Amino acid sequence: MRHNGRPVILASSLPPNLLSLSARGGCALVECPDCGKWRSMKRGMITAHRGPHVPGAEAWPAEFRPSPPRCPGSGQRVRVDESYAEWRARLDAAVREAGQRRGTRVIPRPKPPVPRAVTQMAAR
Ligand SMILES: [Zn+2]
């Protein structure tokens, strides 16, 4: 498989939650930047896969539906330039930071009165 010609993505530049490294090394999972699904990596590239169905494909019966086209994110080069421990530390820090966030306070406001429909006004 050939790469898709786009510049190499460094694993350390990705958010830690879009990457999954194994403690034993080897298999790495990356979220495809085009279709947003988790894909495995082989030879430093995202494996070839098919993207989402073209719009309107649901209208076809399942047996005649054309298979979805190849995802343009196939063959994206990703260089894993950090160790499992480094990635794990980054992920833990991100999880801790997200856990400290507070939701905004919801202030309930009274809803404005809805005027009656024109037909109802005429009836009065
Ligand atoms: Zn994809």
Coordinates of C-alpha atoms and ligand atoms in Angstrom, one line a residue:
M1 CA 0.0 0.0 0.0
R2 CA 1.2 3.5 -0.9
H3 CA 0.9 6.5 1.4
N4 CA -1.7 9.1 0.5
G5 CA 0.8 11.8 -0.2
R6 CA -0.1 14.0 2.8
P7 CA 2.5 15.1 5.3
V8 CA 3.5 12.8 8.1
I9 CA 1.5 13.2 11.3
L10 CA 3.6 13.0 14.5
A11 CA 2.0 11.0 17.2
S12 CA 3.2 13.6 19.8
S13 CA 1.3 16.3 18.0
L14 CA -2.0 14.4 18.2
P15 CA -4.3 14.8 21.2
P16 CA -3.6 11.8 23.4
N17 CA -7.2 10.6 23.2
L18 CA -7.0 10.1 19.4
L19 CA -4.1 7.6 19.8
S20 CA -3.8 4.3 21.5
L21 CA -0.4 2.7 22.0
S22 CA 0.2 -0.7 23.5
A23 CA 2.4 -1.2 26.5
R24 CA 4.1 -4.1 24.7
G25 CA 4.7 -2.1 21.7
G26 CA 3.6 -3.1 18.2
C27 CA 0.0 -2.4 17.5
A28 CA -1.1 1.2 17.6
L29 CA -4.5 2.5 16.9
V30 CA -5.2 6.0 15.5
E31 CA -8.4 7.8 14.8
C32 CA -8.6 8.4 11.1
P33 CA -8.5 12.2 10.5
D34 CA -11.0 11.9 7.6
C35 CA -13.7 9.5 8.8
G36 CA -13.1 9.7 12.5
K37 CA -13.1 6.0 13.1
W38 CA -10.4 4.0 14.9
R39 CA -8.0 2.3 12.5
S40 CA -5.0 0.1 13.0
M41 CA -1.6 1.0 11.7
K42 CA 0.7 -1.0 9.5
R43 CA 4.2 0.0 8.4
G44 CA 3.7 3.5 9.8
M45 CA 0.5 4.1 7.9
I46 CA -3.2 3.9 8.6
T47 CA -4.5 0.7 7.0
A48 CA -6.7 1.0 3.9
H49 CA -10.3 1.2 4.7
R50 CA -13.5 2.4 3.2
G51 CA -15.1 5.7 4.2
P52 CA -18.7 6.5 4.9
H53 CA -21.4 5.8 2.3
V54 CA -22.0 8.5 -0.2
P55 CA -25.0 10.6 0.6
G56 CA -28.2 9.1 -0.7
A57 CA -26.8 5.5 -0.6
E58 CA -29.5 4.6 2.0
A59 CA -32.1 5.0 -0.7
W60 CA -30.8 1.9 -2.5
P61 CA -31.8 -1.6 -1.4
A62 CA -29.0 -3.3 0.5
E63 CA -28.2 -5.8 -2.2
F64 CA -27.8 -3.1 -4.8
R65 CA -26.1 -0.5 -2.6
P66 CA -22.6 0.3 -3.9
S67 CA -19.8 -0.2 -1.4
P68 CA -18.6 3.0 0.1
P69 CA -15.5 4.6 -1.6
R70 CA -12.0 4.3 -0.1
C71 CA -11.5 6.7 2.7
P72 CA -8.9 9.5 1.7
G73 CA -7.4 8.9 5.1
S74 CA -6.2 5.5 4.1
G75 CA -2.4 5.3 3.9
Q76 CA -1.9 8.4 6.1
R77 CA 1.6 8.3 7.5
V78 CA 1.8 8.6 11.3
R79 CA 5.1 8.5 13.0
V80 CA 5.0 7.2 16.6
D81 CA 7.7 9.4 18.1
E82 CA 6.9 8.9 21.8
S83 CA 7.0 5.9 24.0
Y84 CA 4.1 4.2 25.7
A85 CA 5.0 5.8 29.1
E86 CA 5.1 9.3 27.5
W87 CA 1.8 8.9 25.8
R88 CA 0.2 7.5 29.0
A89 CA 1.5 10.4 31.0
R90 CA 0.0 12.8 28.5
L91 CA -3.3 11.0 28.5
D92 CA -3.4 10.9 32.3
A93 CA -2.7 14.7 32.4
A94 CA -5.5 15.3 29.9
V95 CA -7.9 13.2 31.9
R96 CA -7.1 15.0 35.1
E97 CA -7.5 18.3 33.4
A98 CA -10.9 17.4 32.0
G99 CA -12.0 16.1 35.3
Q100 CA -11.3 19.5 36.9
R101 CA -13.6 21.3 34.5
R102 CA -16.9 22.6 35.8
G103 CA -20.0 22.9 33.8
T104 CA -21.5 26.3 33.3
R105 CA -24.3 27.3 35.6
V106 CA -27.6 27.1 33.9
I107 CA -29.8 30.1 34.7
P108 CA -33.4 29.3 33.9
R109 CA -35.1 32.2 32.3
P110 CA -38.9 32.6 31.9
K111 CA -40.1 31.9 28.4
P112 CA -41.7 34.8 26.5
P113 CA -45.5 34.4 26.1
V114 CA -46.3 32.8 22.8
P115 CA -48.9 34.8 20.8
R116 CA -52.0 32.9 19.6
A117 CA -52.2 31.8 16.1
V118 CA -53.7 34.2 13.6
T119 CA -56.7 31.9 13.1
Q120 CA -57.3 31.8 16.8
M121 CA -57.2 35.6 17.0
A122 CA -59.8 35.9 14.3
A123 CA -62.1 33.5 16.1
R124 CA -62.2 35.7 19.2
Ligands
ZN1 ZN -10.9 7.0 7.3

